[in-house]
Amino acid sequence: MNSQLVRDARSRQWRTHRPRRSEGGYILVAATAIVAVLLGTGLAFMRWSTDEAMQSQHVSAGIQSYYLGQMGVVERGFQWLRNLDEGDLPISEVVLPGRTVPGFGRYSDVTVMPINAEGIEGDFWTQSRWYRISAVGVVTLPWYSNGRIDPKEVLRRAVLYVK
């Protein structure tokens, strides 16, 4: 008789069973929400790292173009001015050609310009003249925008004052 009661209790349990809250499928909804949040956070970090990589590439190209401009100032402008005789010193702006530096970029717009040409310092025997030598360094890098790769030029100007 005791075994009969157990069977009846089990059979009633199957008929009147209600699922508990933990058995209602909420764990699936919560897991889906957590996966969605993690996926969104991962995508945001991927976008952020891509933006950081592009910005660091742009800054690096800016530094490189500045030193290319410095190279143009010294290589073209300063050497040209240094090799002139006193009587051949320019009295107006002179534009010199640029040059391509393989593997790095180029420099262009090398200008040598006298400063304060009217009021030359010193007397007849010791005249001092000031010159402003400048050049623009140019580095071209691939720039990704709107799903396309376009070339972007990063320009920096370097200036040297010479007496």
Short mmCIF file of N, CA and C in Angstrom, two decimals:
data_model
loop_
_atom_site.label_atom_id
_atom_site.label_comp_id
_atom_site.label_asym_id
_atom_site.label_seq_id
_atom_site.Cartn_x
_atom_site.Cartn_y
_atom_site.Cartn_z
N MET A 1 0.80 -1.18 0.00
CA MET A 1 0.00 0.00 0.00
C MET A 1 0.86 1.26 0.00
N ASN A 2 1.92 1.15 0.64
CA ASN A 2 2.84 2.27 0.69
C ASN A 2 3.35 2.61 -0.70
N SER A 3 3.63 1.61 -1.52
CA SER A 3 4.11 1.85 -2.87
C SER A 3 3.02 2.46 -3.75
N GLN A 4 1.77 2.14 -3.45
CA GLN A 4 0.64 2.70 -4.18
C GLN A 4 0.54 4.20 -3.95
N LEU A 5 0.78 4.66 -2.76
CA LEU A 5 0.71 6.08 -2.46
C LEU A 5 1.80 6.86 -3.19
N VAL A 6 2.95 6.29 -3.28
CA VAL A 6 4.06 6.95 -3.96
C VAL A 6 3.75 7.12 -5.44
N ARG A 7 3.22 6.08 -6.03
CA ARG A 7 2.86 6.17 -7.43
C ARG A 7 1.80 7.23 -7.67
N ASP A 8 0.83 7.28 -6.82
CA ASP A 8 -0.21 8.28 -6.97
C ASP A 8 0.35 9.69 -6.78
N ALA A 9 1.22 9.82 -5.86
CA ALA A 9 1.81 11.14 -5.61
C ALA A 9 2.63 11.58 -6.82
N ARG A 10 3.34 10.64 -7.40
CA ARG A 10 4.14 11.00 -8.58
C ARG A 10 3.24 11.31 -9.77
N SER A 11 2.21 10.56 -9.95
CA SER A 11 1.33 10.82 -11.08
C SER A 11 0.59 12.13 -10.92
N ARG A 12 0.21 12.48 -9.71
CA ARG A 12 -0.42 13.79 -9.50
C ARG A 12 0.57 14.91 -9.72
N GLN A 13 1.79 14.67 -9.36
CA GLN A 13 2.81 15.69 -9.51
C GLN A 13 2.99 16.03 -10.99
N TRP A 14 2.90 15.05 -11.83
CA TRP A 14 3.06 15.32 -13.25
C TRP A 14 1.88 16.09 -13.79
N ARG A 15 0.72 15.82 -13.27
CA ARG A 15 -0.46 16.52 -13.77
C ARG A 15 -0.52 17.95 -13.28
N THR A 16 -0.09 18.23 -12.11
CA THR A 16 -0.25 19.55 -11.52
C THR A 16 1.07 20.34 -11.46
N HIS A 17 2.05 19.94 -12.21
CA HIS A 17 3.37 20.61 -12.16
C HIS A 17 3.33 21.98 -12.83
N ARG A 18 3.78 22.97 -12.11
CA ARG A 18 3.94 24.31 -12.67
C ARG A 18 5.43 24.63 -12.73
N PRO A 19 5.91 25.21 -13.83
CA PRO A 19 7.34 25.52 -13.90
C PRO A 19 7.69 26.65 -12.93
N ARG A 20 8.85 26.50 -12.31
CA ARG A 20 9.34 27.55 -11.42
C ARG A 20 9.90 28.70 -12.25
N ARG A 21 10.19 29.81 -11.59
CA ARG A 21 10.69 30.99 -12.31
C ARG A 21 12.02 30.69 -13.00
N SER A 22 12.87 29.93 -12.37
CA SER A 22 14.16 29.59 -12.96
C SER A 22 14.02 28.64 -14.14
N GLU A 23 12.89 28.02 -14.30
CA GLU A 23 12.66 27.09 -15.40
C GLU A 23 11.84 27.73 -16.51
N GLY A 24 11.60 29.02 -16.44
CA GLY A 24 10.70 29.66 -17.40
C GLY A 24 11.36 30.17 -18.66
N GLY A 25 12.67 29.99 -18.89
CA GLY A 25 13.32 30.44 -20.11
C GLY A 25 13.94 31.83 -20.00
N TYR A 26 14.00 32.38 -18.81
CA TYR A 26 14.60 33.71 -18.63
C TYR A 26 16.10 33.68 -18.83
N ILE A 27 16.71 32.57 -18.59
CA ILE A 27 18.16 32.48 -18.73
C ILE A 27 18.57 32.65 -20.19
N LEU A 28 17.74 32.20 -21.11
CA LEU A 28 18.03 32.36 -22.53
C LEU A 28 17.96 33.84 -22.93
N VAL A 29 16.97 34.54 -22.42
CA VAL A 29 16.84 35.97 -22.71
C VAL A 29 18.01 36.74 -22.11
N ALA A 30 18.38 36.41 -20.89
CA ALA A 30 19.50 37.09 -20.24
C ALA A 30 20.82 36.80 -20.96
N ALA A 31 21.03 35.58 -21.38
CA ALA A 31 22.25 35.22 -22.11
C ALA A 31 22.31 35.95 -23.45
N THR A 32 21.18 36.06 -24.13
CA THR A 32 21.14 36.79 -25.40
C THR A 32 21.46 38.26 -25.18
N ALA A 33 20.92 38.85 -24.12
CA ALA A 33 21.21 40.26 -23.81
C ALA A 33 22.68 40.46 -23.50
N ILE A 34 23.28 39.56 -22.73
CA ILE A 34 24.70 39.68 -22.39
C ILE A 34 25.57 39.54 -23.64
N VAL A 35 25.23 38.61 -24.50
CA VAL A 35 25.98 38.44 -25.75
C VAL A 35 25.87 39.69 -26.62
N ALA A 36 24.67 40.29 -26.68
CA ALA A 36 24.49 41.51 -27.47
C ALA A 36 25.32 42.66 -26.91
N VAL A 37 25.35 42.81 -25.59
CA VAL A 37 26.15 43.88 -24.97
C VAL A 37 27.64 43.66 -25.22
N LEU A 38 28.09 42.42 -25.07
CA LEU A 38 29.51 42.12 -25.31
C LEU A 38 29.88 42.33 -26.78
N LEU A 39 29.01 41.97 -27.67
CA LEU A 39 29.26 42.17 -29.09
C LEU A 39 29.33 43.66 -29.43
N GLY A 40 28.40 44.43 -28.89
CA GLY A 40 28.43 45.88 -29.12
C GLY A 40 29.68 46.53 -28.55
N THR A 41 30.08 46.12 -27.36
CA THR A 41 31.30 46.66 -26.76
C THR A 41 32.53 46.28 -27.57
N GLY A 42 32.57 45.06 -28.04
CA GLY A 42 33.69 44.63 -28.88
C GLY A 42 33.79 45.41 -30.17
N LEU A 43 32.66 45.64 -30.81
CA LEU A 43 32.65 46.44 -32.05
C LEU A 43 33.08 47.88 -31.78
N ALA A 44 32.64 48.43 -30.65
CA ALA A 44 33.04 49.80 -30.32
C ALA A 44 34.54 49.90 -30.09
N PHE A 45 35.13 48.92 -29.42
CA PHE A 45 36.57 48.93 -29.21
C PHE A 45 37.34 48.72 -30.50
N MET A 46 36.80 47.91 -31.41
CA MET A 46 37.45 47.73 -32.71
C MET A 46 37.45 49.04 -33.48
N ARG A 47 36.35 49.75 -33.46
CA ARG A 47 36.26 51.04 -34.16
C ARG A 47 37.21 52.05 -33.53
N TRP A 48 37.26 52.07 -32.21
CA TRP A 48 38.15 52.98 -31.50
C TRP A 48 39.61 52.69 -31.85
N SER A 49 40.00 51.42 -31.87
CA SER A 49 41.39 51.09 -32.18
C SER A 49 41.73 51.44 -33.63
N THR A 50 40.78 51.29 -34.54
CA THR A 50 41.00 51.68 -35.93
C THR A 50 41.19 53.19 -36.02
N ASP A 51 40.36 53.96 -35.32
CA ASP A 51 40.52 55.41 -35.32
C ASP A 51 41.86 55.83 -34.73
N GLU A 52 42.27 55.17 -33.66
CA GLU A 52 43.56 55.48 -33.04
C GLU A 52 44.70 55.16 -34.00
N ALA A 53 44.61 54.06 -34.72
CA ALA A 53 45.65 53.69 -35.68
C ALA A 53 45.75 54.71 -36.80
N MET A 54 44.60 55.19 -37.28
CA MET A 54 44.61 56.19 -38.35
C MET A 54 45.18 57.51 -37.84
N GLN A 55 44.84 57.90 -36.62
CA GLN A 55 45.37 59.15 -36.07
C GLN A 55 46.88 59.06 -35.85
N SER A 56 47.35 57.93 -35.35
CA SER A 56 48.79 57.81 -35.14
C SER A 56 49.54 57.78 -36.46
N GLN A 57 48.94 57.19 -37.49
CA GLN A 57 49.55 57.20 -38.82
C GLN A 57 49.63 58.64 -39.35
N HIS A 58 48.60 59.43 -39.11
CA HIS A 58 48.59 60.82 -39.55
C HIS A 58 49.64 61.65 -38.80
N VAL A 59 49.76 61.43 -37.51
CA VAL A 59 50.76 62.16 -36.72
C VAL A 59 52.17 61.78 -37.16
N SER A 60 52.39 60.50 -37.40
CA SER A 60 53.69 60.04 -37.87
C SER A 60 54.04 60.66 -39.22
N ALA A 61 53.07 60.72 -40.12
CA ALA A 61 53.30 61.34 -41.42
C ALA A 61 53.57 62.84 -41.27
N GLY A 62 52.93 63.50 -40.30
CA GLY A 62 53.19 64.91 -40.05
C GLY A 62 54.61 65.16 -39.59
N ILE A 63 55.10 64.31 -38.70
CA ILE A 63 56.48 64.45 -38.24
C ILE A 63 57.46 64.20 -39.39
N GLN A 64 57.17 63.18 -40.17
CA GLN A 64 58.03 62.85 -41.31
C GLN A 64 58.04 63.99 -42.32
N SER A 65 56.89 64.60 -42.59
CA SER A 65 56.85 65.69 -43.56
C SER A 65 57.57 66.93 -43.02
N TYR A 66 57.52 67.16 -41.70
CA TYR A 66 58.27 68.29 -41.14
C TYR A 66 59.77 68.11 -41.36
N TYR A 67 60.26 66.91 -41.12
CA TYR A 67 61.69 66.68 -41.32
C TYR A 67 62.07 66.69 -42.80
N LEU A 68 61.16 66.34 -43.67
CA LEU A 68 61.42 66.52 -45.10
C LEU A 68 61.52 68.00 -45.44
N GLY A 69 60.67 68.82 -44.81
CA GLY A 69 60.78 70.27 -45.00
C GLY A 69 62.11 70.80 -44.48
N GLN A 70 62.56 70.29 -43.33
CA GLN A 70 63.87 70.68 -42.80
C GLN A 70 64.98 70.29 -43.77
N MET A 71 64.83 69.12 -44.37
CA MET A 71 65.81 68.67 -45.35
C MET A 71 65.87 69.62 -46.54
N GLY A 72 64.70 70.07 -46.99
CA GLY A 72 64.66 71.03 -48.10
C GLY A 72 65.29 72.36 -47.73
N VAL A 73 65.06 72.81 -46.49
CA VAL A 73 65.64 74.07 -46.04
C VAL A 73 67.16 73.99 -46.08
N VAL A 74 67.71 72.92 -45.54
CA VAL A 74 69.18 72.81 -45.44
C VAL A 74 69.79 72.41 -46.77
N GLU A 75 69.19 71.42 -47.44
CA GLU A 75 69.78 70.88 -48.66
C GLU A 75 69.70 71.85 -49.84
N ARG A 76 68.57 72.50 -50.00
CA ARG A 76 68.41 73.40 -51.14
C ARG A 76 68.67 74.86 -50.77
N GLY A 77 67.88 75.36 -49.82
CA GLY A 77 67.93 76.79 -49.52
C GLY A 77 69.22 77.25 -48.88
N PHE A 78 69.63 76.62 -47.79
CA PHE A 78 70.82 77.05 -47.08
C PHE A 78 72.07 76.83 -47.92
N GLN A 79 72.17 75.68 -48.59
CA GLN A 79 73.34 75.43 -49.44
C GLN A 79 73.42 76.42 -50.59
N TRP A 80 72.27 76.73 -51.19
CA TRP A 80 72.24 77.70 -52.29
C TRP A 80 72.70 79.06 -51.80
N LEU A 81 72.16 79.51 -50.67
CA LEU A 81 72.50 80.83 -50.13
C LEU A 81 73.97 80.87 -49.69
N ARG A 82 74.46 79.80 -49.14
CA ARG A 82 75.84 79.74 -48.66
C ARG A 82 76.86 79.78 -49.79
N ASN A 83 76.50 79.26 -50.95
CA ASN A 83 77.43 79.21 -52.08
C ASN A 83 77.45 80.50 -52.90
N LEU A 84 76.64 81.49 -52.53
CA LEU A 84 76.63 82.75 -53.27
C LEU A 84 77.73 83.69 -52.79
N ASP A 85 78.21 84.52 -53.70
CA ASP A 85 79.13 85.59 -53.31
C ASP A 85 78.33 86.72 -52.70
N GLU A 86 79.00 87.62 -52.00
CA GLU A 86 78.30 88.73 -51.34
C GLU A 86 77.54 89.60 -52.33
N GLY A 87 78.09 89.82 -53.47
CA GLY A 87 77.43 90.66 -54.46
C GLY A 87 76.23 89.99 -55.11
N ASP A 88 76.13 88.67 -55.01
CA ASP A 88 75.04 87.93 -55.64
C ASP A 88 73.89 87.62 -54.69
N LEU A 89 73.96 88.11 -53.44
CA LEU A 89 72.88 87.83 -52.48
C LEU A 89 71.56 88.39 -53.00
N PRO A 90 70.48 87.63 -52.86
CA PRO A 90 69.20 88.08 -53.42
C PRO A 90 68.62 89.27 -52.65
N ILE A 91 67.92 90.12 -53.41
CA ILE A 91 67.24 91.26 -52.79
C ILE A 91 65.72 91.07 -52.80
N SER A 92 65.27 90.00 -53.43
CA SER A 92 63.85 89.67 -53.43
C SER A 92 63.71 88.15 -53.26
N GLU A 93 62.50 87.71 -53.15
CA GLU A 93 62.24 86.29 -52.90
C GLU A 93 62.70 85.43 -54.07
N VAL A 94 63.34 84.30 -53.73
CA VAL A 94 63.82 83.34 -54.73
C VAL A 94 63.16 82.00 -54.40
N VAL A 95 62.58 81.37 -55.43
CA VAL A 95 61.95 80.06 -55.27
C VAL A 95 62.85 79.02 -55.94
N LEU A 96 63.20 78.00 -55.17
CA LEU A 96 64.09 76.94 -55.65
C LEU A 96 63.28 75.66 -55.85
N PRO A 97 63.75 74.78 -56.74
CA PRO A 97 62.99 73.54 -56.98
C PRO A 97 63.09 72.58 -55.80
N GLY A 98 62.10 71.73 -55.69
CA GLY A 98 62.08 70.70 -54.64
C GLY A 98 62.70 69.41 -55.13
N ARG A 99 62.54 68.38 -54.32
CA ARG A 99 63.12 67.09 -54.68
C ARG A 99 62.29 65.98 -54.03
N THR A 100 62.24 64.84 -54.71
CA THR A 100 61.57 63.66 -54.17
C THR A 100 62.61 62.82 -53.43
N VAL A 101 62.27 62.42 -52.22
CA VAL A 101 63.13 61.55 -51.43
C VAL A 101 62.51 60.16 -51.49
N PRO A 102 63.14 59.23 -52.20
CA PRO A 102 62.53 57.91 -52.39
C PRO A 102 62.25 57.21 -51.06
N GLY A 103 61.03 56.68 -50.95
CA GLY A 103 60.64 55.93 -49.78
C GLY A 103 60.08 56.78 -48.65
N PHE A 104 60.17 58.11 -48.75
CA PHE A 104 59.71 58.98 -47.67
C PHE A 104 58.69 60.01 -48.11
N GLY A 105 58.93 60.71 -49.19
CA GLY A 105 58.03 61.76 -49.65
C GLY A 105 58.80 62.75 -50.50
N ARG A 106 58.49 64.02 -50.33
CA ARG A 106 59.18 65.04 -51.11
C ARG A 106 59.15 66.36 -50.35
N TYR A 107 59.97 67.29 -50.78
CA TYR A 107 59.87 68.66 -50.29
C TYR A 107 59.75 69.58 -51.50
N SER A 108 59.06 70.65 -51.32
CA SER A 108 58.81 71.58 -52.42
C SER A 108 58.69 72.99 -51.86
N ASP A 109 58.46 73.95 -52.73
CA ASP A 109 58.28 75.36 -52.37
C ASP A 109 59.42 75.87 -51.48
N VAL A 110 60.65 75.59 -51.88
CA VAL A 110 61.80 76.09 -51.13
C VAL A 110 61.97 77.55 -51.51
N THR A 111 61.84 78.43 -50.52
CA THR A 111 61.96 79.88 -50.78
C THR A 111 63.04 80.48 -49.90
N VAL A 112 63.78 81.41 -50.50
CA VAL A 112 64.77 82.21 -49.78
C VAL A 112 64.31 83.65 -49.92
N MET A 113 64.02 84.29 -48.79
CA MET A 113 63.46 85.63 -48.83
C MET A 113 64.24 86.54 -47.88
N PRO A 114 64.72 87.68 -48.40
CA PRO A 114 65.40 88.63 -47.51
C PRO A 114 64.40 89.30 -46.57
N ILE A 115 64.83 89.53 -45.36
CA ILE A 115 64.00 90.22 -44.38
C ILE A 115 64.65 91.56 -44.08
N ASN A 116 63.83 92.59 -43.99
CA ASN A 116 64.32 93.92 -43.67
C ASN A 116 65.34 94.40 -44.70
N ALA A 117 64.98 94.32 -45.98
CA ALA A 117 65.89 94.68 -47.06
C ALA A 117 66.19 96.18 -47.08
N GLU A 118 65.25 97.02 -46.60
CA GLU A 118 65.47 98.48 -46.64
C GLU A 118 66.46 98.91 -45.57
N GLY A 119 66.29 98.40 -44.36
CA GLY A 119 67.14 98.82 -43.26
C GLY A 119 68.21 97.80 -42.97
N ILE A 120 69.25 97.75 -43.82
CA ILE A 120 70.32 96.78 -43.64
C ILE A 120 71.14 97.18 -42.42
N GLU A 121 71.40 96.20 -41.54
CA GLU A 121 72.13 96.47 -40.31
C GLU A 121 73.60 96.73 -40.61
N GLY A 122 74.25 97.51 -39.73
CA GLY A 122 75.70 97.76 -39.84
C GLY A 122 76.01 98.94 -40.73
N ASP A 123 77.30 99.20 -40.88
CA ASP A 123 77.73 100.31 -41.75
C ASP A 123 78.12 99.75 -43.12
N PHE A 124 78.80 100.55 -43.90
CA PHE A 124 79.16 100.17 -45.25
C PHE A 124 80.06 98.94 -45.27
N TRP A 125 80.95 98.82 -44.31
CA TRP A 125 81.93 97.73 -44.29
C TRP A 125 81.39 96.45 -43.64
N THR A 126 80.47 96.58 -42.74
CA THR A 126 79.95 95.40 -42.04
C THR A 126 78.43 95.34 -42.15
N GLN A 127 77.97 95.03 -43.31
CA GLN A 127 76.53 94.91 -43.50
C GLN A 127 76.06 93.50 -43.11
N SER A 128 74.95 93.44 -42.40
CA SER A 128 74.34 92.16 -42.04
C SER A 128 72.94 92.10 -42.63
N ARG A 129 72.66 90.99 -43.24
CA ARG A 129 71.33 90.79 -43.82
C ARG A 129 70.72 89.53 -43.23
N TRP A 130 69.41 89.57 -43.04
CA TRP A 130 68.66 88.43 -42.54
C TRP A 130 67.89 87.80 -43.69
N TYR A 131 67.86 86.49 -43.71
CA TYR A 131 67.11 85.75 -44.73
C TYR A 131 66.23 84.71 -44.05
N ARG A 132 65.08 84.53 -44.65
CA ARG A 132 64.14 83.51 -44.19
C ARG A 132 64.10 82.42 -45.25
N ILE A 133 64.50 81.21 -44.85
CA ILE A 133 64.50 80.06 -45.77
C ILE A 133 63.38 79.13 -45.30
N SER A 134 62.50 78.76 -46.21
CA SER A 134 61.40 77.86 -45.84
C SER A 134 61.19 76.81 -46.92
N ALA A 135 60.64 75.69 -46.51
CA ALA A 135 60.32 74.61 -47.44
C ALA A 135 59.12 73.85 -46.88
N VAL A 136 58.39 73.20 -47.77
CA VAL A 136 57.22 72.41 -47.39
C VAL A 136 57.53 70.94 -47.62
N GLY A 137 57.40 70.15 -46.56
CA GLY A 137 57.55 68.70 -46.68
C GLY A 137 56.20 68.07 -46.96
N VAL A 138 56.18 67.09 -47.85
CA VAL A 138 54.93 66.44 -48.26
C VAL A 138 55.08 64.93 -48.15
N VAL A 139 54.16 64.30 -47.40
CA VAL A 139 54.10 62.85 -47.29
C VAL A 139 52.71 62.42 -47.73
N THR A 140 52.64 61.45 -48.62
CA THR A 140 51.36 60.92 -49.11
C THR A 140 51.11 59.58 -48.45
N LEU A 141 49.91 59.43 -47.86
CA LEU A 141 49.56 58.17 -47.23
C LEU A 141 48.16 57.77 -47.63
N PRO A 142 47.85 56.46 -47.60
CA PRO A 142 46.49 56.02 -47.95
C PRO A 142 45.53 56.38 -46.83
N TRP A 143 44.39 56.94 -47.19
CA TRP A 143 43.40 57.37 -46.20
C TRP A 143 42.08 56.70 -46.53
N TYR A 144 41.53 56.01 -45.54
CA TYR A 144 40.28 55.27 -45.72
C TYR A 144 39.11 56.16 -45.33
N SER A 145 38.21 56.40 -46.28
CA SER A 145 37.01 57.17 -45.97
C SER A 145 35.86 56.67 -46.84
N ASN A 146 34.74 56.44 -46.19
CA ASN A 146 33.53 55.98 -46.86
C ASN A 146 33.75 54.71 -47.69
N GLY A 147 34.57 53.80 -47.18
CA GLY A 147 34.80 52.54 -47.86
C GLY A 147 35.76 52.62 -49.02
N ARG A 148 36.38 53.77 -49.24
CA ARG A 148 37.33 53.94 -50.35
C ARG A 148 38.70 54.28 -49.77
N ILE A 149 39.72 53.96 -50.54
CA ILE A 149 41.08 54.33 -50.18
C ILE A 149 41.50 55.47 -51.10
N ASP A 150 41.71 56.65 -50.52
CA ASP A 150 42.15 57.81 -51.28
C ASP A 150 43.51 58.25 -50.76
N PRO A 151 44.37 58.78 -51.63
CA PRO A 151 45.65 59.30 -51.13
C PRO A 151 45.43 60.64 -50.42
N LYS A 152 46.11 60.81 -49.31
CA LYS A 152 46.02 62.05 -48.56
C LYS A 152 47.43 62.60 -48.37
N GLU A 153 47.59 63.88 -48.66
CA GLU A 153 48.90 64.51 -48.49
C GLU A 153 48.94 65.25 -47.16
N VAL A 154 49.99 64.98 -46.40
CA VAL A 154 50.22 65.66 -45.13
C VAL A 154 51.35 66.65 -45.36
N LEU A 155 51.08 67.93 -45.12
CA LEU A 155 52.05 69.00 -45.40
C LEU A 155 52.51 69.65 -44.10
N ARG A 156 53.80 69.95 -44.02
CA ARG A 156 54.35 70.71 -42.90
C ARG A 156 55.41 71.66 -43.45
N ARG A 157 55.41 72.87 -42.92
CA ARG A 157 56.39 73.87 -43.36
C ARG A 157 57.48 74.01 -42.31
N ALA A 158 58.72 74.02 -42.78
CA ALA A 158 59.88 74.24 -41.92
C ALA A 158 60.51 75.58 -42.30
N VAL A 159 60.95 76.34 -41.29
CA VAL A 159 61.51 77.69 -41.53
C VAL A 159 62.82 77.83 -40.79
N LEU A 160 63.78 78.50 -41.45
CA LEU A 160 65.09 78.77 -40.86
C LEU A 160 65.41 80.24 -41.12
N TYR A 161 65.85 80.94 -40.10
CA TYR A 161 66.29 82.34 -40.23
C TYR A 161 67.81 82.36 -40.21
N VAL A 162 68.40 83.05 -41.18
CA VAL A 162 69.85 83.09 -41.33
C VAL A 162 70.29 84.54 -41.37
N LYS A 163 71.42 84.82 -40.69
CA LYS A 163 71.99 86.17 -40.70
C LYS A 163 73.26 86.17 -41.51
#
